[in-house]
Amino acid sequence: MTVLVINSGSSSIKYQLFKGALALAGGVVERIGEPKSRFVHRLFQNRQTIDEAVFEQPISDHGEGMSQVFTALVESGCLQHKADLLGIGHRVVHGGEAFKEPTLINDQVLAKIAEIIPLAPLHNPANLKGIQVALEIYPDVPQVAVFDTAFHQTLPPSIFHYPLPHSWYKTHHIRRYGFHGTSHHYISKQAAAYLKQPLETLNLITLHLGNGASATAIKAGKSIDTSMGMTPLEGLMMGTRCGDIDPSLPLYLTQVLGKSPEDLNSLLNRESGLKGICGANDMRQVHALAKAGDPLASLAIEMYCYRIKKYIGAYYAVLGRLDVLIFTGGIGENDAMIRNSVCAELAHLGIVIDHKKNQTASHDIFAIQGEAGAVTVLVIPTDEELEIAQQTLDLIQNQKCLGAYS
Ligand code: ADP
């Protein structure tokens, strides 16, 4: 029942090894291809790190990085034989319209993921590379692609289309795809299990607030609207990404300030959001600046919360009835002040926070709604790796039942 989860980036490989729902080991290979690569391998017990090894030596490419991961897993006793590994689950950022669920990887699937590269030029090539090197090392282990976009493939046409010439959808695949799907899906299932109610009976708004941030409206277990769009730039204000802005602004910046497409890409993705307003993109740092009296840091926090509140209002209207509001991601899970500001003055929607419960510090799910609130408000630690491991396991076991594997 051992499953390895791999999240391969352009210069990094993150991984976690699971036995059932239990994470045994994990780590990251960073700065691949640079003179000073770094490899951190950790062993876990009861979700705590019990051992950590750090290696600093050049790692020339993803193939070498992946080999070192497998060697570390064997040498630390997590894997004895190749046959111990039931499957490998790969995070793939963009599945376009081709992938609506986790998919067993074969040559056609690899070709299709490569076809989607124009939609995610930074992410999909790196994800593909991770799959290719894992296939070289473990050719006999079934490998599964789990897509960030898949959960949002249930969006109806009136929501996924942009009000742009329809032919662009046909010829250039321009539409809303949405991201963070694995996280939104995972926390919605966690909420249903916590509340002991079938997910299909619940209307939820899920807020994933990390460096990237997105909101999703979920009805009957399906994503019916989500704030990120064709790319992860749309929607909420983020650490360094602007989120929703006037679509004429890039044109203005080009014509009036002479910015190139590359400048714009960098400005809107890496120099905007919290960082654009107050110079810091880490929310802890933004709070520290605000506390020290920096008015721009206070403005950034106010803008950040206002924009989340606006999406809650919009999704409330779309859902008609709201049962559960969920906070997750580094900020959603840890930042009581942000949760409080987001929910302030939403009593007319049935959203009321209990200030004491909101101060809870926990690595488990906790509820923070006050007695006067009709909406259950939950803080749920997300675990995208575990969700990928479970989806991988489910798919491989189903395939085995169908006789696809001996
Ligand atoms: P990523 O999207 O890269 O996975 P995370 O989900 O880890 O990011 O979220 C990173 C954000 O969470 C940062 O803005 C960080 O400041 C914030 N964060 C993490 N821990 C805390 C905390 N204890 N209090 C407030 N913010 C926190």
GROMACS .gro file of C-alpha atoms in nm, residues 50-248:
model
  199
   50ILE     CA    1   1.176   1.240   1.371
   51ASP     CA    2   1.489   1.258   1.158
   52GLU     CA    3   1.628   1.494   0.898
   53ALA     CA    4   1.929   1.458   0.669
   54VAL     CA    5   2.060   1.749   0.461
   55PHE     CA    6   2.292   1.694   0.165
   56GLU     CA    7   2.455   1.984  -0.015
   57GLN     CA    8   2.622   1.881  -0.338
   58PRO     CA    9   2.570   1.953  -0.707
   59ILE     CA   10   2.273   1.768  -0.860
   60SER     CA   11   2.295   1.813  -1.234
   61ASP     CA   12   1.942   1.725  -1.346
   62HIS     CA   13   1.603   1.584  -1.244
   63GLY     CA   14   1.717   1.227  -1.323
   64GLU     CA   15   2.000   1.253  -1.072
   65GLY     CA   16   1.770   1.421  -0.819
   66MET     CA   17   1.510   1.146  -0.851
   67SER     CA   18   1.776   0.873  -0.818
   68GLN     CA   19   1.892   1.032  -0.495
   69VAL     CA   20   1.537   1.041  -0.363
   70PHE     CA   21   1.494   0.667  -0.431
   71THR     CA   22   1.835   0.588  -0.278
   72ALA     CA   23   1.748   0.790   0.035
   73LEU     CA   24   1.412   0.610   0.066
   74VAL     CA   25   1.586   0.270   0.046
   75GLU     CA   26   1.878   0.363   0.273
   76SER     CA   27   1.649   0.507   0.540
   77GLY     CA   28   1.455   0.179   0.541
   78CYS     CA   29   1.130   0.320   0.399
   79LEU     CA   30   1.148   0.103   0.088
   80GLN     CA   31   1.313  -0.239   0.079
   81HIS     CA   32   1.239  -0.348  -0.276
   82LYS     CA   33   1.108  -0.181  -0.587
   83ALA     CA   34   0.803  -0.406  -0.556
   84ASP     CA   35   0.718  -0.234  -0.224
   85LEU     CA   36   0.597   0.062  -0.422
   86LEU     CA   37   0.236   0.017  -0.531
   87GLY     CA   38   0.231   0.336  -0.736
   88ILE     CA   39   0.364   0.684  -0.793
   89GLY     CA   40   0.130   0.985  -0.798
   90HIS     CA   41   0.246   1.295  -0.983
   91ARG     CA   42   0.110   1.643  -0.933
   92VAL     CA   43   0.041   1.798  -1.273
   93VAL     CA   44  -0.068   2.161  -1.270
   94HIS     CA   45  -0.268   2.179  -1.592
   95GLY     CA   46  -0.490   1.908  -1.735
   96GLY     CA   47  -0.675   2.136  -1.976
   97GLU     CA   48  -1.013   1.993  -2.074
   98ALA     CA   49  -0.862   1.652  -2.145
   99PHE     CA   50  -0.825   1.539  -1.784
  100LYS     CA   51  -1.125   1.547  -1.555
  101GLU     CA   52  -0.987   1.295  -1.305
  102PRO     CA   53  -0.666   1.121  -1.197
  103THR     CA   54  -0.526   0.932  -1.493
  104LEU     CA   55  -0.299   0.632  -1.530
  105ILE     CA   56   0.007   0.743  -1.723
  106ASN     CA   57   0.088   0.589  -2.062
  107ASP     CA   58   0.239   0.726  -2.384
  108GLN     CA   59  -0.086   0.886  -2.499
  109VAL     CA   60  -0.131   1.060  -2.163
  110LEU     CA   61   0.227   1.190  -2.174
  111ALA     CA   62   0.166   1.324  -2.525
  112LYS     CA   63  -0.156   1.494  -2.413
  113ILE     CA   64   0.014   1.659  -2.112
  114ALA     CA   65   0.284   1.784  -2.351
  115GLU     CA   66   0.011   1.922  -2.581
  116ILE     CA   67  -0.123   2.129  -2.290
  117ILE     CA   68   0.217   2.297  -2.227
  118PRO     CA   69   0.109   2.627  -2.393
  119LEU     CA   70  -0.156   2.663  -2.119
  120ALA     CA   71   0.102   2.616  -1.838
  121PRO     CA   72   0.443   2.688  -1.991
  122LEU     CA   73   0.618   2.713  -1.654
  123HIS     CA   74   0.463   2.415  -1.480
  124ASN     CA   75   0.369   2.134  -1.717
  125PRO     CA   76   0.721   2.086  -1.865
  126ALA     CA   77   0.862   2.048  -1.514
  127ASN     CA   78   0.583   1.809  -1.414
  128LEU     CA   79   0.645   1.606  -1.731
  129LYS     CA   80   1.014   1.587  -1.657
  130GLY     CA   81   0.937   1.444  -1.311
  131ILE     CA   82   0.715   1.177  -1.467
  132GLN     CA   83   0.972   1.086  -1.731
  133VAL     CA   84   1.258   1.038  -1.486
  134ALA     CA   85   1.037   0.839  -1.245
  135LEU     CA   86   0.933   0.615  -1.537
  136GLU     CA   87   1.298   0.558  -1.626
  137ILE     CA   88   1.385   0.452  -1.272
  138TYR     CA   89   1.063   0.261  -1.196
  139PRO     CA   90   0.929   0.146  -1.536
  140ASP     CA   91   0.716  -0.130  -1.382
  141VAL     CA   92   0.543   0.078  -1.115
  142PRO     CA   93   0.205   0.222  -1.222
  143GLN     CA   94   0.217   0.600  -1.229
  144VAL     CA   95  -0.078   0.834  -1.200
  145ALA     CA   96  -0.116   1.201  -1.295
  146VAL     CA   97  -0.331   1.409  -1.058
  147PHE     CA   98  -0.426   1.747  -1.204
  148ASP     CA   99  -0.475   2.078  -1.017
  149THR     CA  100  -0.742   2.170  -1.268
  150ALA     CA  101  -0.939   1.841  -1.267
  151PHE     CA  102  -1.174   1.920  -0.976
  152HIS     CA  103  -1.295   2.234  -1.156
  153GLN     CA  104  -1.386   2.052  -1.475
  154THR     CA  105  -1.744   2.047  -1.344
  155LEU     CA  106  -1.784   2.424  -1.394
  156PRO     CA  107  -2.083   2.486  -1.621
  157PRO     CA  108  -2.023   2.661  -1.957
  158SER     CA  109  -2.183   2.988  -1.842
  159ILE     CA  110  -1.913   3.006  -1.573
  160PHE     CA  111  -1.607   2.872  -1.751
  161HIS     CA  112  -1.648   3.088  -2.063
  162TYR     CA  113  -1.507   3.440  -2.070
  163PRO     CA  114  -1.714   3.705  -2.247
  164LEU     CA  115  -1.465   3.709  -2.536
  165PRO     CA  116  -1.499   3.598  -2.900
  166HIS     CA  117  -1.620   3.240  -2.877
  167SER     CA  118  -1.385   3.126  -3.152
  168TRP     CA  119  -1.089   3.185  -2.913
  169TYR     CA  120  -1.222   2.906  -2.695
  170LYS     CA  121  -1.233   2.671  -2.993
  171THR     CA  122  -0.898   2.766  -3.140
  172HIS     CA  123  -0.691   2.871  -2.838
  173HIS     CA  124  -0.868   2.690  -2.549
  174ILE     CA  125  -0.926   3.022  -2.370
  175ARG     CA  126  -1.157   2.962  -2.073
  176ARG     CA  127  -1.157   2.945  -1.694
  177TYR     CA  128  -0.981   2.629  -1.571
  178GLY     CA  129  -0.924   2.703  -1.200
  179PHE     CA  130  -0.639   2.569  -0.986
  180HIS     CA  131  -0.571   2.438  -0.632
  181GLY     CA  132  -0.835   2.176  -0.720
  182THR     CA  133  -0.670   1.898  -0.521
  183SER     CA  134  -0.675   2.116  -0.209
  184HIS     CA  135  -1.036   2.238  -0.252
  185HIS     CA  136  -1.149   1.880  -0.315
  186TYR     CA  137  -0.958   1.742  -0.015
  187ILE     CA  138  -1.085   1.998   0.237
  188SER     CA  139  -1.444   1.966   0.117
  189LYS     CA  140  -1.430   1.589   0.181
  190GLN     CA  141  -1.261   1.648   0.517
  191ALA     CA  142  -1.539   1.889   0.615
  192ALA     CA  143  -1.811   1.638   0.524
  193ALA     CA  144  -1.637   1.365   0.726
  194TYR     CA  145  -1.591   1.601   1.024
  195LEU     CA  146  -1.958   1.705   1.015
  196LYS     CA  147  -2.067   1.343   0.952
  197GLN     CA  148  -2.282   1.458   0.661
  198PRO     CA  149  -2.271   1.343   0.299
  199LEU     CA  150  -2.075   1.596   0.092
  200GLU     CA  151  -2.354   1.584  -0.167
  201THR     CA  152  -2.591   1.753   0.080
  202LEU     CA  153  -2.361   2.047   0.160
  203ASN     CA  154  -2.306   2.389   0.003
  204LEU     CA  155  -1.954   2.510   0.074
  205ILE     CA  156  -1.718   2.799   0.008
  206THR     CA  157  -1.355   2.692   0.037
  207LEU     CA  158  -1.078   2.951   0.078
  208HIS     CA  159  -0.726   2.832   0.001
  209LEU     CA  160  -0.504   3.115   0.131
  210GLY     CA  161  -0.135   3.040   0.082
  211ASN     CA  162   0.120   3.227  -0.130
  212GLY     CA  163  -0.128   3.170  -0.408
  213ALA     CA  164  -0.493   3.207  -0.307
  214SER     CA  165  -0.825   3.095  -0.447
  215ALA     CA  166  -1.191   3.061  -0.349
  216THR     CA  167  -1.427   2.789  -0.471
  217ALA     CA  168  -1.803   2.742  -0.450
  218ILE     CA  169  -1.892   2.374  -0.406
  219LYS     CA  170  -2.241   2.228  -0.443
  220ALA     CA  171  -2.328   1.858  -0.423
  221GLY     CA  172  -1.956   1.779  -0.403
  222LYS     CA  173  -1.879   1.960  -0.728
  223SER     CA  174  -1.690   2.280  -0.799
  224ILE     CA  175  -1.941   2.520  -0.953
  225ASP     CA  176  -1.726   2.835  -0.957
  226THR     CA  177  -1.369   2.921  -0.869
  227SER     CA  178  -1.170   3.243  -0.857
  228MET     CA  179  -0.858   3.146  -1.054
  229GLY     CA  180  -0.908   3.145  -1.426
  230MET     CA  181  -0.724   3.057  -1.744
  231THR     CA  182  -0.411   3.104  -1.530
  232PRO     CA  183  -0.352   3.125  -1.154
  233LEU     CA  184  -0.330   3.507  -1.178
  234GLU     CA  185  -0.704   3.580  -1.162
  235GLY     CA  186  -0.918   3.614  -0.852
  236LEU     CA  187  -0.807   3.695  -0.499
  237MET     CA  188  -0.516   3.922  -0.409
  238MET     CA  189  -0.212   3.701  -0.339
  239GLY     CA  190   0.141   3.723  -0.202
  240THR     CA  191   0.291   3.854  -0.525
  241ARG     CA  192   0.006   3.812  -0.777
  242CYS     CA  193  -0.245   4.087  -0.839
  243GLY     CA  194  -0.565   3.882  -0.876
  244ASP     CA  195  -0.858   4.068  -1.036
  245ILE     CA  196  -0.766   4.395  -1.205
  246ASP     CA  197  -0.910   4.602  -1.488
  247PRO     CA  198  -0.822   4.401  -1.803
  248SER     CA  199  -0.723   4.729  -1.975
   0.00000   0.00000   0.00000
